[in-house]
Amino acid sequence: MTRIIPLALAAAVLATAGAAEASTMVIGGGAAKECSDAALKGRSDKRSVLACTSALELENLHFRDRARTYVNRGVLQMRQKDFGAARSDFDAAGAIDPNLGEVFVNRGAAYVGEERYREGVEQIDKGLALGVKEPEKAWFNRGLANEGLGDLKAAFRDYSRAAELNPEWPAPKLELTRFSVKRP
């Protein structure tokens, strides 16, 4: 029987590890593009959130761009640790485009941030089934959630999958260094 043992306490890692967000690109100009750029570049400032809000309130957006702008604003709010507002934006995006996988993986990441791990896994699984542009982020967040649930084997597999999908991304590799695989 193979046992996977974390080398550090999961609670400490979950407290310091940030969930990985999956933003979406909006084509065109204006505030929606500014919002998209901010989300893609990892920003979390209030000005960027305001650009998203301006786009949603003032710009005539195609329904897909409207859904993506809600996702991007939710990502920015999640980075500010405003998980409730982020989930509201993901819900709004899902009501517009229920087949946008990023809605589910980001809602799952928000649940992970709130330590609602089971709900996080369920949402991330739905997003992965629909398809997302950066699946490694979904697998990474699923690893955080499974570790929070105490399912270390699943967490190890999820981090490994994230590392396999994006070998250049250091976050999953760093998480994997905490595990030791013991074989009989």
XYZ file of N, CA, C and O in Angstrom:
736
model
N 0.833 -1.181 0.000
C 0.000 0.000 0.000
C 0.880 1.247 0.000
O 1.786 1.369 0.801
N 0.593 2.165 -0.885
C 1.343 3.414 -0.967
C 0.729 4.428 -0.031
O -0.475 4.622 -0.026
N 1.571 5.052 0.782
C 1.093 6.104 1.678
C 1.736 7.409 1.266
O 2.923 7.454 0.966
N 0.951 8.460 1.271
C 1.463 9.785 0.966
C 1.390 10.598 2.241
O 0.329 10.729 2.844
N 2.509 11.128 2.634
C 2.597 11.851 3.892
C 3.059 13.272 3.595
O 4.095 13.470 2.968
N 2.295 14.284 4.050
C 2.762 15.652 3.845
C 3.901 15.943 4.821
O 3.858 15.505 5.968
N 4.885 16.671 4.375
C 6.013 17.001 5.227
C 5.732 18.205 6.111
O 6.459 18.456 7.051
N 4.692 18.982 5.802
C 4.309 20.127 6.613
C 2.818 20.029 6.906
O 2.103 19.306 6.235
N 2.386 20.733 7.879
C 0.975 20.710 8.223
C 0.148 21.364 7.127
O 0.459 22.446 6.667
N -0.914 20.691 6.737
C -1.776 21.210 5.673
C -2.365 22.551 6.049
O -2.463 23.443 5.221
N -2.775 22.719 7.283
C -3.413 23.970 7.690
C -2.475 25.151 7.484
O -2.890 26.215 7.039
N -1.191 24.961 7.780
C -0.231 26.044 7.598
C -0.085 26.388 6.124
O -0.003 27.559 5.754
N -0.060 25.392 5.289
C 0.089 25.636 3.860
C -1.148 26.306 3.303
O -1.070 27.249 2.532
N -2.313 25.815 3.693
C -3.550 26.395 3.175
C -3.705 27.835 3.621
O -4.285 28.641 2.905
N -3.180 28.175 4.764
C -3.276 29.550 5.230
C -2.371 30.471 4.431
O -2.683 31.632 4.235
N -1.247 29.938 3.936
C -0.302 30.785 3.218
C -0.417 30.662 1.712
O -0.060 31.571 0.992
N -0.897 29.537 1.221
C -0.988 29.345 -0.221
C -2.180 30.107 -0.762
O -3.254 30.090 -0.195
N -1.970 30.767 -1.864
C -3.067 31.477 -2.498
C -3.690 30.602 -3.555
O -3.011 29.854 -4.238
N -4.979 30.703 -3.669
C -5.649 29.984 -4.742
C -5.240 30.605 -6.064
O -4.968 31.791 -6.144
N -5.167 29.797 -7.074
C -4.823 30.288 -8.403
C -6.119 30.629 -9.136
O -7.047 29.845 -9.162
N -6.177 31.811 -9.705
C -7.377 32.250 -10.391
C -7.226 32.060 -11.887
O -6.143 32.149 -12.420
N -8.338 31.835 -12.545
C -8.358 31.699 -14.003
C -9.177 32.843 -14.572
O -10.387 32.844 -14.518
N -8.493 33.863 -15.077
C -9.184 34.996 -15.669
C -9.453 34.709 -17.140
O -8.945 33.752 -17.705
N -10.265 35.551 -17.752
C -10.603 35.361 -19.155
C -10.308 36.625 -19.932
O -10.346 37.730 -19.396
N -10.006 36.471 -21.209
C -9.655 37.600 -22.048
C -10.897 38.173 -22.708
O -11.756 37.453 -23.183
N -10.978 39.501 -22.710
C -12.032 40.217 -23.411
C -11.374 40.950 -24.559
O -10.400 41.681 -24.378
N -11.884 40.728 -25.767
C -11.345 41.355 -26.960
C -12.012 42.708 -27.144
O -13.202 42.857 -26.896
N -11.266 43.681 -27.606
C -11.837 45.002 -27.861
C -11.134 46.032 -27.021
O -9.982 45.882 -26.667
N -11.833 47.102 -26.700
C -11.221 48.189 -25.951
C -12.086 48.579 -24.788
O -12.992 47.855 -24.381
N -11.795 49.748 -24.236
C -12.593 50.287 -23.154
C -12.303 49.657 -21.812
O -11.292 48.987 -21.596
N -13.239 49.892 -20.910
C -13.076 49.442 -19.527
C -13.059 47.917 -19.412
O -12.371 47.368 -18.557
N -13.820 47.223 -20.271
C -13.820 45.758 -20.220
C -12.433 45.208 -20.539
O -11.980 44.251 -19.905
N -11.757 45.804 -21.493
C -10.394 45.382 -21.847
C -9.434 45.700 -20.702
O -8.568 44.887 -20.355
N -9.608 46.874 -20.099
C -8.769 47.245 -18.951
C -8.973 46.255 -17.802
O -8.014 45.823 -17.150
N -10.216 45.869 -17.574
C -10.555 44.878 -16.542
C -9.880 43.539 -16.850
O -9.275 42.912 -15.978
N -9.999 43.110 -18.105
C -9.399 41.852 -18.539
C -7.885 41.873 -18.344
O -7.304 40.930 -17.807
N -7.254 42.961 -18.787
C -5.795 43.082 -18.641
C -5.380 43.016 -17.175
O -4.394 42.361 -16.832
N -6.134 43.690 -16.304
C -5.811 43.690 -14.874
C -5.889 42.276 -14.303
O -5.010 41.844 -13.560
N -6.938 41.552 -14.679
C -7.097 40.187 -14.172
C -5.990 39.281 -14.696
O -5.417 38.491 -13.945
N -5.682 39.402 -15.980
C -4.648 38.553 -16.577
C -3.255 38.864 -16.037
O -2.411 37.978 -15.959
N -3.024 40.112 -15.639
C -1.699 40.510 -15.143
C -1.546 40.348 -13.636
O -0.514 40.704 -13.084
N -2.581 39.811 -12.969
C -2.460 39.525 -11.544
C -2.705 40.705 -10.627
O -2.361 40.646 -9.449
N -3.299 41.772 -11.137
C -3.555 42.934 -10.290
C -4.762 42.688 -9.387
O -5.579 41.815 -9.649
N -4.872 43.510 -8.346
C -6.010 43.384 -7.430
C -6.402 44.734 -6.838
O -7.117 44.779 -5.844
N -5.976 45.803 -7.453
C -6.234 47.134 -6.919
C -7.686 47.567 -7.149
O -8.378 47.055 -8.019
N -8.135 48.523 -6.361
C -9.514 49.005 -6.449
C -9.808 49.658 -7.797
O -10.921 49.565 -8.303
N -8.831 50.299 -8.403
C -9.028 50.933 -9.703
C -9.397 49.897 -10.763
O -10.244 50.136 -11.615
N -8.782 48.742 -10.688
C -9.079 47.673 -11.645
C -10.499 47.148 -11.453
O -11.213 46.900 -12.431
N -10.908 46.989 -10.201
C -12.279 46.557 -9.918
C -13.254 47.600 -10.450
O -14.285 47.254 -11.048
N -12.928 48.882 -10.278
C -13.777 49.964 -10.777
C -13.887 49.919 -12.298
O -14.960 50.166 -12.858
N -12.802 49.581 -12.987
C -12.850 49.457 -14.447
C -13.835 48.361 -14.847
O -14.622 48.537 -15.794
N -13.818 47.261 -14.128
C -14.759 46.172 -14.410
C -16.193 46.631 -14.185
O -17.080 46.375 -15.014
N -16.413 47.306 -13.075
C -17.755 47.798 -12.758
C -18.226 48.789 -13.810
O -19.377 48.728 -14.254
N -17.342 49.685 -14.239
C -17.693 50.648 -15.289
C -18.075 49.933 -16.579
O -19.053 50.298 -17.236
N -17.322 48.917 -16.923
C -17.624 48.159 -18.140
C -18.999 47.515 -18.043
O -19.786 47.565 -18.997
N -19.302 46.928 -16.908
C -20.584 46.244 -16.728
C -21.760 47.222 -16.722
O -22.837 46.908 -17.212
N -21.535 48.419 -16.181
C -22.622 49.386 -16.060
C -22.770 50.289 -17.282
O -23.881 50.739 -17.567
N -21.681 50.557 -18.000
C -21.728 51.583 -19.034
C -21.496 51.093 -20.456
O -21.888 51.783 -21.405
N -20.847 49.954 -20.615
C -20.513 49.496 -21.957
C -21.543 48.509 -22.486
O -22.118 47.736 -21.726
N -21.744 48.568 -23.781
C -22.643 47.638 -24.454
C -21.827 46.401 -24.829
O -21.203 46.364 -25.883
N -21.834 45.406 -23.954
C -21.004 44.221 -24.125
C -21.818 43.069 -24.705
O -22.968 42.862 -24.326
N -21.183 42.320 -25.594
C -21.754 41.062 -26.070
C -21.918 40.161 -24.847
O -21.147 40.257 -23.888
N -22.884 39.249 -24.867
C -23.156 38.457 -23.660
C -21.920 37.692 -23.183
O -21.695 37.560 -21.978
N -21.101 37.194 -24.090
C -19.901 36.455 -23.652
C -18.894 37.380 -22.977
O -18.286 37.016 -21.972
N -18.725 38.584 -23.533
C -17.814 39.542 -22.907
C -18.366 40.016 -21.561
O -17.607 40.260 -20.626
N -19.677 40.141 -21.440
C -20.289 40.512 -20.159
C -19.995 39.412 -19.128
O -19.579 39.704 -17.999
N -20.196 38.165 -19.498
C -19.916 37.054 -18.581
C -18.441 37.046 -18.194
O -18.102 36.892 -17.006
N -17.564 37.233 -19.159
C -16.120 37.230 -18.873
C -15.716 38.414 -17.991
O -14.820 38.295 -17.162
N -16.374 39.540 -18.175
C -16.070 40.700 -17.334
C -16.494 40.438 -15.890
O -15.784 40.802 -14.946
N -17.627 39.770 -15.701
C -18.013 39.370 -14.339
C -16.972 38.412 -13.750
O -16.596 38.527 -12.578
N -16.502 37.461 -14.559
C -15.470 36.537 -14.077
C -14.221 37.315 -13.672
O -13.661 37.097 -12.590
N -13.796 38.240 -14.527
C -12.577 38.995 -14.229
C -12.725 39.854 -12.981
O -11.812 39.925 -12.157
N -13.883 40.490 -12.820
C -14.084 41.279 -11.597
C -14.098 40.355 -10.384
O -13.526 40.685 -9.330
N -14.707 39.190 -10.521
C -14.693 38.223 -9.424
C -13.284 37.792 -9.056
O -12.947 37.654 -7.883
N -12.445 37.589 -10.056
C -11.041 37.228 -9.815
C -10.346 38.338 -9.028
O -9.633 38.073 -8.052
N -10.559 39.586 -9.448
C -9.937 40.712 -8.743
C -10.422 40.779 -7.291
O -9.635 41.018 -6.371
N -11.716 40.544 -7.086
C -12.258 40.577 -5.727
C -11.744 39.400 -4.899
O -11.505 39.545 -3.695
N -11.566 38.269 -5.537
C -11.026 37.116 -4.818
C -9.605 37.426 -4.350
O -9.225 37.051 -3.234
N -8.834 38.095 -5.176
C -7.471 38.470 -4.777
C -7.483 39.415 -3.583
O -6.516 39.461 -2.818
N -8.567 40.169 -3.435
C -8.719 41.067 -2.288
C -9.318 40.324 -1.092
O -9.606 40.928 -0.069
N -9.553 39.025 -1.254
C -10.137 38.147 -0.231
C -11.598 38.512 0.077
O -12.109 38.213 1.148
N -12.268 39.135 -0.891
C -13.701 39.423 -0.779
C -14.436 38.289 -1.494
O -14.962 38.446 -2.596
N -14.457 37.131 -0.848
C -14.956 35.921 -1.484
C -16.455 35.970 -1.769
O -16.905 35.435 -2.771
N -17.225 36.610 -0.917
C -18.666 36.711 -1.151
C -18.973 37.511 -2.405
O -19.799 37.096 -3.233
N -18.327 38.655 -2.564
C -18.530 39.474 -3.766
C -18.036 38.721 -5.002
O -18.670 38.780 -6.065
N -16.938 38.022 -4.862
C -16.409 37.251 -5.994
C -17.414 36.184 -6.420
O -17.721 36.044 -7.608
N -17.952 35.439 -5.455
C -18.937 34.404 -5.785
C -20.176 35.006 -6.442
O -20.735 34.426 -7.368
N -20.595 36.181 -5.991
C -21.743 36.846 -6.626
C -21.459 37.139 -8.094
O -22.333 36.964 -8.952
N -20.246 37.579 -8.381
C -19.877 37.843 -9.776
C -19.810 36.553 -10.581
O -20.239 36.514 -11.738
N -19.292 35.485 -9.985
C -19.250 34.209 -10.704
C -20.666 33.689 -10.955
O -20.954 33.141 -12.020
N -21.547 33.907 -9.992
C -22.950 33.518 -10.179
C -23.581 34.306 -11.329
O -24.303 33.742 -12.154
N -23.308 35.612 -11.376
C -23.850 36.452 -12.457
C -23.309 35.997 -13.809
O -24.052 35.918 -14.796
N -22.023 35.679 -13.854
C -21.423 35.196 -15.110
C -22.045 33.880 -15.533
O -22.345 33.673 -16.714
N -22.275 32.991 -14.574
C -22.881 31.699 -14.871
C -24.311 31.814 -15.356
O -24.763 31.009 -16.171
N -25.029 32.809 -14.867
C -26.403 33.028 -15.333
C -26.409 33.487 -16.794
O -27.336 33.177 -17.540
N -25.358 34.185 -17.206
C -25.253 34.662 -18.584
C -24.734 33.569 -19.506
O -25.249 33.363 -20.602
N -23.688 32.873 -19.072
C -23.064 31.829 -19.887
C -22.799 30.602 -19.019
O -21.719 30.455 -18.446
N -23.786 29.710 -18.905
C -23.660 28.544 -18.014
C -22.637 27.510 -18.475
O -22.354 26.571 -17.734
N -22.053 27.691 -19.651
C -21.052 26.746 -20.156
C -19.630 27.285 -20.062
O -18.709 26.698 -20.625
N -19.438 28.375 -19.351
C -18.112 28.971 -19.189
C -17.428 28.303 -17.995
O -17.762 28.562 -16.836
N -16.478 27.428 -18.285
C -15.808 26.655 -17.245
C -15.126 27.502 -16.184
O -15.074 27.107 -15.013
N -14.624 28.675 -16.582
C -13.934 29.546 -15.629
C -14.859 30.001 -14.502
O -14.407 30.292 -13.397
N -16.159 30.073 -14.778
C -17.116 30.418 -13.723
C -16.990 29.415 -12.575
O -16.889 29.788 -11.401
N -16.989 28.147 -12.924
C -16.998 27.089 -11.913
C -15.657 26.955 -11.209
O -15.618 26.810 -9.978
N -14.544 26.999 -11.963
C -13.245 26.838 -11.296
C -12.956 28.016 -10.372
O -12.367 27.838 -9.308
N -13.383 29.215 -10.770
C -13.164 30.364 -9.895
C -14.095 30.354 -8.691
O -13.689 30.713 -7.585
N -15.336 29.938 -8.886
C -16.238 29.800 -7.736
C -15.640 28.766 -6.780
O -15.655 28.938 -5.561
N -15.100 27.685 -7.340
C -14.436 26.675 -6.516
C -13.256 27.249 -5.762
O -13.059 26.953 -4.577
N -12.462 28.093 -6.422
C -11.322 28.726 -5.748
C -11.797 29.632 -4.618
O -11.174 29.688 -3.552
N -12.911 30.333 -4.828
C -13.466 31.175 -3.761
C -13.881 30.310 -2.571
O -13.625 30.662 -1.416
N -14.506 29.169 -2.856
C -14.881 28.255 -1.775
C -13.636 27.755 -1.037
O -13.646 27.644 0.191
N -12.579 27.470 -1.759
C -11.337 27.035 -1.111
C -10.823 28.150 -0.203
O -10.410 27.897 0.938
N -10.871 29.393 -0.686
C -10.453 30.530 0.136
C -11.264 30.671 1.407
O -10.769 31.146 2.424
N -12.514 30.235 1.349
C -13.390 30.280 2.517
C -13.329 28.985 3.343
O -14.104 28.828 4.291
N -12.449 28.072 2.944
C -12.289 26.770 3.597
C -13.543 25.917 3.484
O -13.823 25.070 4.337
N -14.278 26.092 2.409
C -15.451 25.270 2.089
C -15.004 24.286 1.004
O -15.376 24.384 -0.152
N -14.163 23.363 1.423
C -13.410 22.525 0.499
C -14.267 21.595 -0.351
O -14.013 21.441 -1.538
N -15.255 20.957 0.240
C -16.085 20.021 -0.528
C -16.795 20.758 -1.664
O -16.826 20.296 -2.792
N -17.359 21.922 -1.355
C -18.010 22.724 -2.393
C -16.991 23.165 -3.443
O -17.307 23.233 -4.635
N -15.785 23.457 -2.996
C -14.734 23.842 -3.926
C -14.422 22.737 -4.918
O -14.338 22.982 -6.127
N -14.269 21.507 -4.435
C -13.986 20.369 -5.318
C -15.126 20.175 -6.310
O -14.892 19.980 -7.508
N -16.364 20.247 -5.831
C -17.522 20.051 -6.725
C -17.538 21.077 -7.849
O -17.761 20.730 -9.017
N -17.296 22.335 -7.514
C -17.308 23.393 -8.534
C -16.137 23.241 -9.507
O -16.305 23.396 -10.722
N -14.972 22.947 -8.985
C -13.798 22.786 -9.845
C -13.998 21.614 -10.800
O -13.665 21.712 -11.988
N -14.558 20.521 -10.312
C -14.832 19.376 -11.181
C -15.780 19.757 -12.316
O -15.577 19.351 -13.466
N -16.802 20.547 -12.018
C -17.726 21.004 -13.066
C -16.996 21.858 -14.098
O -17.219 21.720 -15.302
N -16.151 22.749 -13.627
C -15.390 23.605 -14.541
C -14.445 22.807 -15.421
O -14.338 23.067 -16.620
N -13.758 21.834 -14.838
C -12.856 20.991 -15.628
C -13.627 20.208 -16.677
O -13.151 20.041 -17.809
N -14.818 19.739 -16.335
C -15.643 18.987 -17.290
C -16.063 19.865 -18.467
O -16.158 19.388 -19.604
N -16.287 21.155 -18.210
C -16.670 22.077 -19.287
C -15.472 22.529 -20.117
O -15.633 22.922 -21.264
N -14.299 22.496 -19.516
C -13.086 22.940 -20.184
C -12.723 24.355 -19.782
O -13.592 25.224 -19.702
N -11.456 24.558 -19.501
C -10.936 25.874 -19.124
C -9.611 26.102 -19.834
O -8.946 25.153 -20.250
N -9.237 27.363 -19.955
C -8.004 27.708 -20.675
C -6.743 27.373 -19.883
O -5.708 27.122 -20.469
N -6.825 27.410 -18.562
C -5.671 27.118 -17.722
C -6.031 26.023 -16.711
O -6.183 26.285 -15.519
N -6.150 24.787 -17.183
C -6.585 23.709 -16.281
C -5.619 23.455 -15.127
O -6.037 22.962 -14.069
N -4.366 23.804 -15.288
C -3.407 23.581 -14.202
C -3.820 24.347 -12.947
O -3.608 23.885 -11.829
N -4.417 25.517 -13.117
C -4.859 26.297 -11.957
C -6.028 25.597 -11.261
O -6.121 25.602 -10.042
N -6.900 25.008 -12.047
C -8.023 24.263 -11.466
C -7.507 23.061 -10.682
O -7.955 22.801 -9.555
N -6.572 22.316 -11.265
C -6.021 21.144 -10.572
C -5.281 21.559 -9.300
O -5.352 20.880 -8.271
N -4.570 22.683 -9.349
C -3.861 23.180 -8.163
C -4.861 23.493 -7.050
O -4.676 23.073 -5.904
N -5.925 24.227 -7.392
C -6.926 24.574 -6.380
C -7.650 23.334 -5.866
O -7.993 23.253 -4.688
N -7.867 22.369 -6.738
C -8.475 21.106 -6.324
C -7.548 20.399 -5.330
O -8.004 19.801 -4.350
N -6.234 20.498 -5.565
C -5.266 19.943 -4.614
C -5.359 20.613 -3.256
O -5.346 19.940 -2.218
N -5.475 21.951 -3.246
C -5.638 22.661 -1.978
C -6.899 22.197 -1.253
O -6.893 21.970 -0.045
N -7.993 22.058 -2.023
C -9.262 21.632 -1.429
C -9.159 20.212 -0.886
O -9.592 19.940 0.250
N -8.592 19.311 -1.661
C -8.471 17.925 -1.188
C -7.557 17.829 0.024
O -7.812 17.041 0.935
N -6.527 18.639 0.053
C -5.667 18.644 1.234
C -6.446 19.163 2.440
O -6.335 18.625 3.545
N -7.253 20.195 2.226
C -8.090 20.719 3.304
C -9.085 19.688 3.812
O -9.437 19.681 4.990
N -9.536 18.799 2.925
C -10.459 17.724 3.310
C -9.735 16.548 3.962
O -10.375 15.608 4.427
N -8.405 16.577 3.939
C -7.631 15.484 4.520
C -7.373 14.336 3.566
O -6.849 13.306 3.971
N -7.711 14.490 2.302
C -7.476 13.448 1.295
C -6.127 13.718 0.634
O -6.036 14.339 -0.425
N -5.079 13.248 1.299
C -3.717 13.573 0.864
C -3.340 12.913 -0.451
O -2.597 13.485 -1.237
N -3.839 11.696 -0.693
C -3.544 11.041 -1.971
C -4.124 11.843 -3.130
O -3.465 12.054 -4.141
N -5.363 12.287 -2.980
C -5.992 13.086 -4.030
C -5.260 14.412 -4.199
O -5.040 14.873 -5.327
N -4.864 15.033 -3.100
C -4.132 16.301 -3.175
C -2.816 16.104 -3.924
O -2.468 16.902 -4.805
N -2.093 15.051 -3.591
C -0.829 14.757 -4.270
C -1.048 14.571 -5.777
O -0.316 15.118 -6.589
N -2.084 13.805 -6.146
C -2.387 13.579 -7.563
C -2.753 14.892 -8.256
O -2.325 15.139 -9.392
N -3.524 15.736 -7.577
C -3.936 17.013 -8.174
C -2.750 17.943 -8.386
O -2.611 18.551 -9.453
N -1.885 18.070 -7.389
C -0.694 18.901 -7.545
C 0.199 18.349 -8.651
O 0.769 19.107 -9.446
N 0.316 17.029 -8.718
C 1.124 16.402 -9.763
C 0.560 16.709 -11.150
O 1.313 17.000 -12.083
N -0.752 16.635 -11.270
C -1.403 16.943 -12.558
C -1.171 18.399 -12.944
O -0.889 18.708 -14.096
N -1.271 19.309 -11.982
C -1.017 20.731 -12.248
C 0.416 20.940 -12.727
O 0.658 21.672 -13.697
N 1.368 20.276 -12.069
C 2.773 20.399 -12.453
C 3.020 19.811 -13.841
O 3.810 20.352 -14.616
N 2.334 18.727 -14.155
C 2.463 18.084 -15.468
C 1.912 18.991 -16.579
O 2.507 19.098 -17.649
N 0.799 19.644 -16.315
C 0.166 20.502 -17.317
C 0.957 21.771 -17.588
O 0.921 22.304 -18.693
N 1.640 22.291 -16.562
C 2.448 23.500 -16.742
C 3.766 23.339 -15.987
O 3.909 23.802 -14.864
N 4.745 22.678 -16.635
C 6.023 22.410 -15.969
C 6.799 23.672 -15.566
O 7.664 23.606 -14.701
N 6.471 24.807 -16.166
C 7.174 26.057 -15.848
C 6.618 26.763 -14.609
O 7.243 27.672 -14.086
N 5.438 26.361 -14.156
C 4.785 27.015 -13.019
C 5.314 26.417 -11.718
O 5.151 25.218 -11.467
N 5.934 27.217 -10.860
C 6.558 26.669 -9.649
C 5.589 26.292 -8.525
O 5.941 25.476 -7.677
N 4.391 26.860 -8.476
C 3.495 26.640 -7.328
C 3.191 25.167 -7.068
O 3.333 24.711 -5.920
N 2.764 24.376 -8.053
C 2.479 22.967 -7.733
C 3.734 22.190 -7.347
O 3.684 21.317 -6.466
N 4.861 22.524 -7.948
C 6.108 21.839 -7.592
C 6.476 22.119 -6.141
O 6.951 21.234 -5.426
N 6.251 23.353 -5.714
C 6.528 23.714 -4.334
C 5.646 22.909 -3.382
O 6.127 22.399 -2.359
N 4.368 22.764 -3.717
C 3.471 21.974 -2.876
C 3.925 20.519 -2.828
O 3.886 19.885 -1.773
N 4.356 19.986 -3.946
C 4.781 18.581 -4.000
C 6.016 18.318 -3.145
O 6.200 17.189 -2.667
N 6.853 19.335 -2.921
C 8.051 19.128 -2.090
C 7.693 18.815 -0.644
O 8.517 18.283 0.093
N 6.475 19.095 -0.242
C 6.052 18.826 1.132
C 5.614 17.383 1.343
O 5.343 16.975 2.456
N 5.502 16.626 0.265
C 5.009 15.255 0.354
C 6.152 14.259 0.250
O 7.113 14.482 -0.458
N 5.965 13.168 0.953
C 6.882 12.037 0.871
C 6.042 10.805 0.555
O 5.071 10.531 1.250
N 6.422 10.100 -0.505
C 5.676 8.912 -0.900
C 6.397 7.689 -0.335
O 7.571 7.459 -0.622
N 5.702 6.943 0.512
C 6.261 5.742 1.155
C 5.652 4.527 0.489
O 4.442 4.373 0.452
N 6.480 3.668 -0.021
C 6.011 2.427 -0.638
C 6.437 1.266 0.249
O 7.515 1.266 0.816
N 5.571 0.232 0.337
C 5.893 -0.918 1.208
C 7.086 -1.720 0.698
O 7.462 -1.730 -0.393
